[in-house]
mmCIF file of C-alpha atoms in Angstrom:
data_model
loop_
_atom_site.group_PDB
_atom_site.id
_atom_site.type_symbol
_atom_site.label_atom_id
_atom_site.label_comp_id
_atom_site.label_asym_id
_atom_site.label_seq_id
_atom_site.Cartn_x
_atom_site.Cartn_y
_atom_site.Cartn_z
ATOM 1 C CA UNK A 75 76.090 71.283 88.047
ATOM 2 C CA UNK A 76 76.365 74.983 88.773
ATOM 3 C CA UNK A 77 78.675 77.545 87.237
ATOM 4 C CA UNK A 78 79.756 81.100 87.665
ATOM 5 C CA UNK A 79 82.276 83.334 85.963
ATOM 6 C CA UNK A 80 83.856 82.948 82.551
ATOM 7 C CA UNK A 81 87.051 81.919 80.728
ATOM 8 C CA UNK A 82 87.783 85.529 79.793
ATOM 9 C CA UNK A 83 91.208 86.980 80.672
ATOM 10 C CA UNK A 84 91.454 87.873 84.406
ATOM 11 C CA UNK A 85 88.419 85.850 85.144
ATOM 12 C CA UNK A 86 87.755 82.309 86.115
ATOM 13 C CA UNK A 87 84.995 79.769 85.533
ATOM 14 C CA UNK A 88 83.911 77.905 88.613
ATOM 15 C CA UNK A 89 81.981 74.618 88.217
ATOM 16 C CA UNK A 90 80.330 73.165 91.253
ATOM 17 C CA UNK A 91 79.006 69.606 91.516
ATOM 18 C CA UNK A 92 77.595 67.566 94.399
ATOM 19 C CA UNK A 93 79.997 64.927 95.679
ATOM 20 C CA UNK A 94 80.427 62.352 98.460
ATOM 21 C CA UNK A 95 83.328 64.502 99.752
ATOM 22 C CA UNK A 96 84.922 67.883 99.012
ATOM 23 C CA UNK A 97 87.299 67.865 96.041
ATOM 24 C CA UNK A 98 88.998 70.900 94.597
ATOM 25 C CA UNK A 99 90.635 70.876 91.138
ATOM 26 C CA UNK A 100 92.500 73.909 89.828
ATOM 27 C CA UNK A 101 93.383 74.436 86.264
ATOM 28 C CA UNK A 102 95.110 77.840 86.081
ATOM 29 C CA UNK A 103 97.363 79.630 83.656
ATOM 30 C CA UNK A 104 99.308 80.907 86.676
ATOM 31 C CA UNK A 105 98.986 77.677 88.648
ATOM 32 C CA UNK A 106 102.782 77.251 88.894
ATOM 33 C CA UNK A 107 102.917 80.561 90.841
ATOM 34 C CA UNK A 108 99.593 80.821 92.640
ATOM 35 C CA UNK A 109 98.152 77.362 93.093
ATOM 36 C CA UNK A 110 98.180 77.548 96.884
ATOM 37 C CA UNK A 111 96.592 81.023 96.967
ATOM 38 C CA UNK A 112 93.805 79.871 94.672
ATOM 39 C CA UNK A 113 93.315 76.771 96.782
ATOM 40 C CA UNK A 114 93.177 78.842 99.953
ATOM 41 C CA UNK A 115 90.612 81.220 98.400
ATOM 42 C CA UNK A 116 88.347 78.257 97.497
ATOM 43 C CA UNK A 117 88.753 76.572 100.911
ATOM 44 C CA UNK A 118 88.094 79.875 102.820
ATOM 45 C CA UNK A 119 84.941 80.539 100.765
ATOM 46 C CA UNK A 120 83.563 77.024 101.237
ATOM 47 C CA UNK A 121 84.295 77.245 104.914
ATOM 48 C CA UNK A 122 82.708 80.677 105.370
ATOM 49 C CA UNK A 123 79.558 79.442 103.547
ATOM 50 C CA UNK A 124 79.617 76.188 105.443
ATOM 51 C CA UNK A 125 79.684 74.066 102.259
ATOM 52 C CA UNK A 126 80.871 70.492 102.238
ATOM 53 C CA UNK A 127 80.670 67.560 99.849
ATOM 54 C CA UNK A 128 81.078 69.463 96.638
ATOM 55 C CA UNK A 129 83.474 69.064 93.728
ATOM 56 C CA UNK A 130 84.894 72.448 92.752
ATOM 57 C CA UNK A 131 86.579 73.003 89.413
ATOM 58 C CA UNK A 132 88.464 76.315 88.930
ATOM 59 C CA UNK A 133 89.375 77.107 85.358
ATOM 60 C CA UNK A 134 91.444 80.217 85.985
ATOM 61 C CA UNK A 135 92.577 82.720 83.436
ATOM 62 C CA UNK A 136 94.510 84.943 85.798
ATOM 63 C CA UNK A 137 91.731 86.027 88.174
ATOM 64 C CA UNK A 138 92.620 87.951 91.304
ATOM 65 C CA UNK A 139 91.828 86.556 94.693
ATOM 66 C CA UNK A 140 88.585 88.585 95.148
ATOM 67 C CA UNK A 141 87.326 87.497 91.656
ATOM 68 C CA UNK A 142 87.807 83.776 92.534
ATOM 69 C CA UNK A 143 85.953 84.330 95.872
ATOM 70 C CA UNK A 144 83.160 86.292 94.134
ATOM 71 C CA UNK A 145 82.631 83.668 91.423
ATOM 72 C CA UNK A 146 82.619 80.789 93.870
ATOM 73 C CA UNK A 147 80.122 82.614 96.098
ATOM 74 C CA UNK A 148 77.754 83.025 93.168
ATOM 75 C CA UNK A 149 78.141 79.371 92.131
ATOM 76 C CA UNK A 150 77.282 78.445 95.763
ATOM 77 C CA UNK A 151 74.246 80.795 95.738
ATOM 78 C CA UNK A 152 73.029 79.249 92.514
ATOM 79 C CA UNK A 153 73.449 75.760 93.959
ATOM 80 C CA UNK A 154 71.579 76.671 97.154
ATOM 81 C CA UNK A 155 68.782 78.144 95.093
ATOM 82 C CA UNK A 156 68.265 74.781 93.365
ATOM 83 C CA UNK A 157 68.783 72.515 96.364
ATOM 84 C CA UNK B 43 83.370 118.004 91.472
ATOM 85 C CA UNK B 44 84.251 115.752 88.459
ATOM 86 C CA UNK B 45 85.622 116.165 84.972
ATOM 87 C CA UNK B 46 85.420 112.564 83.857
ATOM 88 C CA UNK B 47 83.372 109.455 84.961
ATOM 89 C CA UNK B 48 84.207 106.084 83.439
ATOM 90 C CA UNK B 49 81.637 103.391 83.039
ATOM 91 C CA UNK B 50 83.021 99.986 83.989
ATOM 92 C CA UNK B 51 80.723 96.864 83.424
ATOM 93 C CA UNK B 52 80.196 95.320 86.786
ATOM 94 C CA UNK B 53 80.910 91.827 85.468
ATOM 95 C CA UNK B 54 84.261 92.620 83.899
ATOM 96 C CA UNK B 55 87.210 91.613 86.165
ATOM 97 C CA UNK B 56 89.833 93.034 83.855
ATOM 98 C CA UNK B 57 88.295 96.528 84.052
ATOM 99 C CA UNK B 58 87.566 96.273 87.729
ATOM 100 C CA UNK B 59 91.054 95.410 88.679
ATOM 101 C CA UNK B 60 92.400 98.532 86.908
ATOM 102 C CA UNK B 61 89.687 100.855 88.153
ATOM 103 C CA UNK B 62 91.925 102.709 90.527
ATOM 104 C CA UNK B 63 94.603 103.454 87.932
ATOM 105 C CA UNK B 64 92.376 104.972 85.207
ATOM 106 C CA UNK B 65 92.647 108.761 85.068
ATOM 107 C CA UNK B 66 88.981 109.149 85.883
ATOM 108 C CA UNK B 67 87.616 111.375 88.667
ATOM 109 C CA UNK B 68 84.965 108.719 89.308
ATOM 110 C CA UNK B 69 84.246 105.098 88.339
ATOM 111 C CA UNK B 70 80.705 104.107 87.614
ATOM 112 C CA UNK B 71 80.324 100.381 88.345
ATOM 113 C CA UNK B 72 77.501 99.370 86.140
ATOM 114 C CA UNK B 73 75.000 96.753 87.186
ATOM 115 C CA UNK B 74 72.358 97.803 84.565
ATOM 116 C CA UNK B 75 72.750 97.962 80.763
ATOM 117 C CA UNK B 76 76.148 96.363 80.352
ATOM 118 C CA UNK B 77 75.259 93.293 82.350
ATOM 119 C CA UNK B 78 73.069 90.479 80.915
ATOM 120 C CA UNK B 79 70.022 89.516 83.001
ATOM 121 C CA UNK B 80 71.440 86.046 83.874
ATOM 122 C CA UNK B 81 74.743 87.547 84.960
ATOM 123 C CA UNK B 82 73.370 90.270 87.449
ATOM 124 C CA UNK B 83 74.253 88.108 90.451
ATOM 125 C CA UNK B 84 77.777 87.616 89.173
ATOM 126 C CA UNK B 85 78.284 91.322 88.596
ATOM 127 C CA UNK B 86 76.806 92.299 91.926
ATOM 128 C CA UNK B 87 79.018 89.807 93.768
ATOM 129 C CA UNK B 88 82.074 90.765 91.895
ATOM 130 C CA UNK B 89 81.626 94.490 92.608
ATOM 131 C CA UNK B 90 80.781 93.850 96.182
ATOM 132 C CA UNK B 91 83.876 91.668 96.798
ATOM 133 C CA UNK B 92 86.025 94.180 94.878
ATOM 134 C CA UNK B 93 84.802 97.045 97.032
ATOM 135 C CA UNK B 94 85.350 95.075 100.320
ATOM 136 C CA UNK B 95 88.789 93.731 99.554
ATOM 137 C CA UNK B 96 90.547 96.391 97.455
ATOM 138 C CA UNK B 97 92.746 98.820 99.360
ATOM 139 C CA UNK B 98 93.180 101.474 96.735
ATOM 140 C CA UNK B 99 89.711 102.333 95.458
ATOM 141 C CA UNK B 100 89.002 104.948 92.750
ATOM 142 C CA UNK B 101 88.690 108.556 93.842
ATOM 143 C CA UNK B 102 84.885 108.378 93.781
ATOM 144 C CA UNK B 103 82.778 105.222 93.531
ATOM 145 C CA UNK B 104 79.433 105.403 91.714
ATOM 146 C CA UNK B 105 77.099 102.441 91.439
ATOM 147 C CA UNK B 106 74.602 102.281 88.532
ATOM 148 C CA UNK B 107 71.651 100.253 89.932
ATOM 149 C CA UNK B 108 68.901 98.634 87.919
ATOM 150 C CA UNK B 109 65.611 100.505 87.544
ATOM 151 C CA UNK B 110 63.661 100.870 90.815
ATOM 152 C CA UNK B 111 60.635 99.176 89.245
ATOM 153 C CA UNK B 112 62.681 96.035 88.568
ATOM 154 C CA UNK B 113 63.031 93.078 90.975
ATOM 155 C CA UNK B 114 66.808 93.496 90.818
ATOM 156 C CA UNK B 115 67.101 96.737 92.674
ATOM 157 C CA UNK B 116 66.781 95.371 96.255
ATOM 158 C CA UNK B 117 69.774 93.112 95.722
ATOM 159 C CA UNK B 118 71.744 95.954 94.033
ATOM 160 C CA UNK B 119 71.163 98.188 97.061
ATOM 161 C CA UNK B 120 72.600 95.590 99.422
ATOM 162 C CA UNK B 121 75.975 96.819 98.175
ATOM 163 C CA UNK B 122 75.436 99.945 100.241
ATOM 164 C CA UNK B 123 76.389 97.782 103.221
ATOM 165 C CA UNK B 124 79.975 97.884 101.934
ATOM 166 C CA UNK B 125 79.981 101.650 102.912
ATOM 167 C CA UNK B 126 82.253 102.246 99.968
ATOM 168 C CA UNK B 127 79.706 103.731 97.598
ATOM 169 C CA UNK B 128 79.768 107.581 97.232
ATOM 170 C CA UNK B 129 76.917 107.961 94.746
ATOM 171 C CA UNK B 130 74.101 105.975 93.240
ATOM 172 C CA UNK B 131 73.365 106.443 89.556
ATOM 173 C CA UNK B 132 69.671 106.238 89.096
ATOM 174 C CA UNK B 133 68.732 104.985 85.560
ATOM 175 C CA UNK B 134 65.575 106.299 83.916
ATOM 176 C CA UNK B 135 65.340 108.993 86.612
ATOM 177 C CA UNK B 136 62.043 110.670 86.863
ATOM 178 C CA UNK B 137 59.797 112.069 89.654
ATOM 179 C CA UNK B 138 58.393 108.595 90.483
ATOM 180 C CA UNK B 139 61.672 106.594 90.384
ATOM 181 C CA UNK B 140 63.427 109.222 92.480
ATOM 182 C CA UNK B 141 60.622 109.186 95.017
ATOM 183 C CA UNK B 142 60.621 105.378 95.254
ATOM 184 C CA UNK B 143 64.456 105.293 95.579
ATOM 185 C CA UNK B 144 64.405 107.866 98.260
ATOM 186 C CA UNK B 145 61.878 105.797 100.284
ATOM 187 C CA UNK B 146 63.920 102.672 99.928
ATOM 188 C CA UNK B 147 67.179 104.447 100.824
ATOM 189 C CA UNK B 148 65.680 105.977 103.936
ATOM 190 C CA UNK B 149 64.728 102.469 105.203
ATOM 191 C CA UNK B 150 68.124 101.067 104.477
ATOM 192 C CA UNK B 151 69.995 104.092 105.989
ATOM 193 C CA UNK B 152 67.946 103.822 109.180
ATOM 194 C CA UNK B 153 68.468 100.106 109.384
ATOM 195 C CA UNK B 154 72.244 100.047 108.921
ATOM 196 C CA UNK B 155 72.934 103.579 110.254
ATOM 197 C CA UNK B 156 74.299 104.902 106.942
ATOM 198 C CA UNK B 157 74.648 108.559 106.166
ATOM 199 C CA UNK B 158 72.296 109.814 103.368
ATOM 200 C CA UNK B 159 73.376 108.391 100.016
ATOM 201 C CA UNK B 160 73.728 110.996 97.213
ATOM 202 C CA UNK B 161 72.149 110.350 93.872
ATOM 203 C CA UNK B 162 73.093 111.172 90.308
ATOM 204 C CA UNK B 163 69.964 111.258 88.094
ATOM 205 C CA UNK B 164 70.435 109.775 84.624
ATOM 206 C CA UNK B 165 68.239 111.752 82.403
ATOM 207 C CA UNK B 166 67.307 109.549 79.453
ATOM 208 C CA UNK B 167 63.604 110.028 78.942
ATOM 209 C CA UNK B 168 61.703 112.944 77.432
ATOM 210 C CA UNK B 169 59.476 113.223 80.496
ATOM 211 C CA UNK B 170 62.579 113.608 82.674
ATOM 212 C CA UNK B 171 63.961 116.431 80.512
ATOM 213 C CA UNK B 172 60.595 118.189 81.081
ATOM 214 C CA UNK B 173 60.509 117.505 84.811
ATOM 215 C CA UNK B 174 64.203 118.232 85.272
ATOM 216 C CA UNK B 175 63.759 121.238 87.635
ATOM 217 C CA UNK B 176 61.770 119.127 90.075
ATOM 218 C CA UNK B 177 64.396 116.452 90.083
ATOM 219 C CA UNK B 178 67.173 118.972 90.626
ATOM 220 C CA UNK B 179 65.529 120.263 93.784
ATOM 221 C CA UNK B 180 65.566 116.981 95.536
ATOM 222 C CA UNK B 181 67.862 116.895 98.560
ATOM 223 C CA UNK B 182 69.579 113.646 97.602
ATOM 224 C CA UNK B 183 70.466 114.768 94.079
ATOM 225 C CA UNK B 184 74.115 115.838 93.548
ATOM 226 C CA UNK B 185 74.388 115.743 89.787
ATOM 227 C CA UNK B 186 72.289 115.403 86.582
ATOM 228 C CA UNK B 187 73.663 113.223 83.818
ATOM 229 C CA UNK B 188 72.462 113.167 80.279
ATOM 230 C CA UNK B 189 71.862 109.744 78.723
ATOM 231 C CA UNK B 190 71.562 110.512 75.028
ATOM 232 C CA UNK B 191 71.278 106.984 73.685
ATOM 233 C CA UNK B 192 67.967 106.132 75.265
ATOM 234 C CA UNK B 193 66.713 109.691 74.747
ATOM 235 C CA UNK B 194 67.506 109.808 71.015
ATOM 236 C CA UNK B 195 66.007 106.296 70.751
ATOM 237 C CA UNK B 196 62.813 107.513 72.272
ATOM 238 C CA UNK B 197 62.824 110.523 69.947
ATOM 239 C CA UNK B 198 63.599 108.314 66.998
ATOM 240 C CA UNK B 199 66.448 110.501 65.888
ATOM 241 C CA UNK B 200 70.120 109.877 65.171
ATOM 242 C CA UNK B 201 72.982 111.248 67.212
ATOM 243 C CA UNK B 202 75.457 113.363 65.284
ATOM 244 C CA UNK B 203 78.992 114.616 66.048
ATOM 245 C CA UNK B 204 77.696 118.181 65.675
ATOM 246 C CA UNK B 205 75.160 117.364 68.408
ATOM 247 C CA UNK B 206 72.430 119.893 67.477
ATOM 248 C CA UNK B 207 69.800 117.248 68.356
ATOM 249 C CA UNK B 208 71.021 117.400 71.976
ATOM 250 C CA UNK B 209 71.005 121.168 72.330
ATOM 251 C CA UNK B 210 67.565 121.279 74.138
ATOM 252 C CA UNK B 211 68.173 118.383 76.540
ATOM 253 C CA UNK B 212 71.764 119.512 77.332
ATOM 254 C CA UNK B 213 70.615 123.052 77.992
ATOM 255 C CA UNK B 214 67.740 121.943 80.262
ATOM 256 C CA UNK B 215 70.136 119.769 82.280
ATOM 257 C CA UNK B 216 72.740 122.511 82.532
ATOM 258 C CA UNK B 217 70.308 125.231 83.669
ATOM 259 C CA UNK B 218 68.573 122.912 86.159
ATOM 260 C CA UNK B 219 71.832 121.728 87.553
ATOM 261 C CA UNK B 220 73.680 125.063 87.803
ATOM 262 C CA UNK B 221 70.698 126.909 89.279
ATOM 263 C CA UNK B 222 70.558 124.202 92.050
ATOM 264 C CA UNK B 223 74.328 124.010 92.566
ATOM 265 C CA UNK B 224 74.562 120.506 91.085
ATOM 266 C CA UNK B 225 76.944 119.154 88.559
ATOM 267 C CA UNK B 226 75.781 118.773 84.956
ATOM 268 C CA UNK B 227 77.424 115.742 83.395
ATOM 269 C CA UNK B 228 77.407 115.085 79.742
ATOM 270 C CA UNK B 229 76.454 111.856 77.883
ATOM 271 C CA UNK B 230 79.193 109.556 76.669
ATOM 272 C CA UNK B 231 80.549 109.795 73.100
ATOM 273 C CA UNK B 232 79.943 106.267 71.785
ATOM 274 C CA UNK B 233 82.193 106.239 68.701
ATOM 275 C CA UNK B 234 85.279 105.014 70.628
ATOM 276 C CA UNK B 235 87.758 105.214 67.719
ATOM 277 C CA UNK B 236 86.741 108.722 66.589
ATOM 278 C CA UNK B 237 89.080 110.960 68.611
ATOM 279 C CA UNK B 238 88.289 114.067 66.521
ATOM 280 C CA UNK B 239 84.631 113.548 67.100
ATOM 281 C CA UNK B 240 85.183 113.140 70.871
ATOM 282 C CA UNK B 241 87.096 116.449 70.937
ATOM 283 C CA UNK B 242 84.285 118.184 69.125
ATOM 284 C CA UNK B 243 81.620 116.559 71.367
ATOM 285 C CA UNK B 244 83.451 117.597 74.518
ATOM 286 C CA UNK B 245 83.851 121.185 73.295
ATOM 287 C CA UNK B 246 80.248 121.439 72.361
ATOM 288 C CA UNK B 247 79.167 120.226 75.782
ATOM 289 C CA UNK B 248 81.673 122.404 77.595
ATOM 290 C CA UNK B 249 80.697 125.581 75.705
ATOM 291 C CA UNK B 250 77.072 125.007 76.651
ATOM 292 C CA UNK B 251 78.002 124.712 80.331
ATOM 293 C CA UNK B 252 78.504 121.015 80.985
ATOM 294 C CA UNK B 253 81.119 120.492 83.756
ATOM 295 C CA UNK B 254 81.979 116.836 83.217
ATOM 296 C CA UNK B 255 81.573 114.051 80.763
ATOM 297 C CA UNK B 256 81.180 110.286 81.007
ATOM 298 C CA UNK B 257 83.486 107.848 79.145
ATOM 299 C CA UNK B 258 82.805 104.397 77.975
ATOM 300 C CA UNK B 259 86.433 103.583 77.291
ATOM 301 C CA UNK B 260 89.635 104.502 79.177
ATOM 302 C CA UNK B 261 91.148 105.808 75.994
ATOM 303 C CA UNK B 262 88.600 108.740 76.102
ATOM 304 C CA UNK B 263 89.749 109.925 79.561
ATOM 305 C CA UNK B 264 92.810 111.994 78.652
ATOM 306 C CA UNK B 265 90.867 114.108 76.129
ATOM 307 C CA UNK B 266 87.852 114.557 78.442
ATOM 308 C CA UNK B 267 90.124 115.585 81.373
ATOM 309 C CA UNK B 268 92.069 117.995 79.308
ATOM 310 C CA UNK B 269 89.001 119.734 77.781
ATOM 311 C CA UNK B 270 87.100 119.911 81.112
ATOM 312 C CA UNK B 271 90.109 121.206 83.133
ATOM 313 C CA UNK B 272 91.023 124.863 83.283
ATOM 314 C CA UNK B 273 93.935 125.506 80.882
ATOM 315 C CA UNK B 274 97.367 126.685 82.245
ATOM 316 C CA UNK B 275 96.700 130.007 80.468
ATOM 317 C CA UNK B 276 93.368 130.331 82.401
ATOM 318 C CA UNK B 277 94.997 129.406 85.703
ATOM 319 C CA UNK B 278 97.732 131.969 85.252
ATOM 320 C CA UNK B 279 95.128 134.621 84.283
ATOM 321 C CA UNK B 280 93.031 133.801 87.343
ATOM 322 C CA UNK B 281 96.017 133.898 89.681
ATOM 323 C CA UNK B 282 97.090 137.316 88.240
ATOM 324 C CA UNK B 283 93.566 138.727 88.530
ATOM 325 C CA UNK B 284 93.106 137.616 92.089
ATOM 326 C CA UNK B 285 96.496 138.925 93.077
ATOM 327 C CA UNK B 286 95.680 142.362 91.502
ATOM 328 C CA UNK B 287 92.308 142.395 93.188
ATOM 329 C CA UNK B 288 93.945 141.770 96.607
ATOM 330 C CA UNK B 289 96.493 144.565 95.962
ATOM 331 C CA UNK B 290 93.954 147.125 94.792
ATOM 332 C CA UNK B 291 91.019 146.215 97.116
ATOM 333 C CA UNK B 292 88.566 147.801 94.721
ATOM 334 C CA UNK B 293 85.112 146.681 93.508
ATOM 335 C CA UNK B 294 86.154 147.129 89.854
ATOM 336 C CA UNK B 295 89.433 147.710 88.117
ATOM 337 C CA UNK B 296 91.216 147.215 84.816
ATOM 338 C CA UNK B 297 93.419 144.338 84.077
ATOM 339 C CA UNK B 298 95.187 143.771 80.737
ATOM 340 C CA UNK B 299 92.744 146.359 79.271
ATOM 341 C CA UNK B 300 89.626 144.615 80.443
ATOM 342 C CA UNK B 301 87.224 145.533 83.239
ATOM 343 C CA UNK B 302 87.307 143.186 86.218
ATOM 344 C CA UNK B 303 84.393 143.174 88.663
ATOM 345 C CA UNK B 304 82.610 140.733 90.955
ATOM 346 C CA UNK B 305 81.355 138.195 88.407
ATOM 347 C CA UNK B 306 84.841 138.020 86.753
ATOM 348 C CA UNK B 307 86.448 137.549 90.182
ATOM 349 C CA UNK B 308 84.019 134.734 90.997
ATOM 350 C CA UNK B 309 84.970 133.062 87.697
ATOM 351 C CA UNK B 310 88.691 133.427 88.528
ATOM 352 C CA UNK B 311 88.025 131.922 92.031
ATOM 353 C CA UNK B 312 86.301 128.926 90.396
ATOM 354 C CA UNK B 313 89.145 128.363 88.055
ATOM 355 C CA UNK B 314 91.639 128.276 90.940
ATOM 356 C CA UNK B 315 89.322 126.056 92.974
ATOM 357 C CA UNK B 316 89.162 123.520 90.133
ATOM 358 C CA UNK B 317 92.845 123.745 89.360
ATOM 359 C CA UNK B 318 93.699 122.952 92.982
ATOM 360 C CA UNK B 319 91.180 120.120 93.161
ATOM 361 C CA UNK B 320 92.443 118.487 90.014
ATOM 362 C CA UNK B 321 96.069 119.068 91.054
ATOM 363 C CA UNK B 322 96.873 121.307 88.129
ATOM 364 C CA UNK B 323 98.892 123.863 90.162
#
């Protein structure tokens, strides 16, 4: 399991696990408004880094788009370092 | 030219997302002291993504990198590829670290065709205070900034609101900076809730010759900007003096009972230049 970010206000904690297929779970305080944007940010980042077969959990405390992307990129880098 | 520079921890999304609305003349995105070792990658990536995706960036972007003798600095300097960084703040600046940084930067600039990156030297060691004139002459250096916390720690002395313990280091920085046409920038006042202390500290620094001050909290910016800006009274005086000088076209003349000559006219011009730059007139 690899993590990046935090549960502080305006941040998000990304947890990444290996999986048999790609699964994305979003738990956001603004999910009712921005679920799709968060989902797109995660999908885009996974695609640009060519990452498949991972389980992504986004615990979002109101992070902006670039913060979600940055945190996910670090989680991916940390995973790649270990794999 | 600055009056205020605000430190923003590189791993703090709340501060980052408001960076462009703070009343600061520059934002220092910090990758060094305010970021834990195991969070350096998070901070670096957050700042990088912020710089690449944010439309309204602060007036000036400064990046405080980790020391050049650490294994972190190479990754820090990859952020230059964003082409959004105006200045690098070099911690523990001394003759060796500046030399090393210059070498690394030349390689990067050649590789990615980047114009020479300007450097602000953070003077926080006794040996740097001693070698300050050599640092000030370096072509990359644009400003000298006092870092009093590390310096007083090395000296094993306490900081006071009165600031007598900083008189020597402040003066060295000011004389080295001004004589080399650089900006002397004062150390932050770390007692965030002490507004009276901040005012006193700003005035002490200003009266010695500091031209700007760093802040560690947005609440300090209004005071710093006000004290380091020319007052409306000074602006009106400068306008009147320059107008009179133009009318009389003399080397020296009297204005409001005082003699005005070249140095006074230069002072008036600087006041107007600053007032225009900071949109005070």
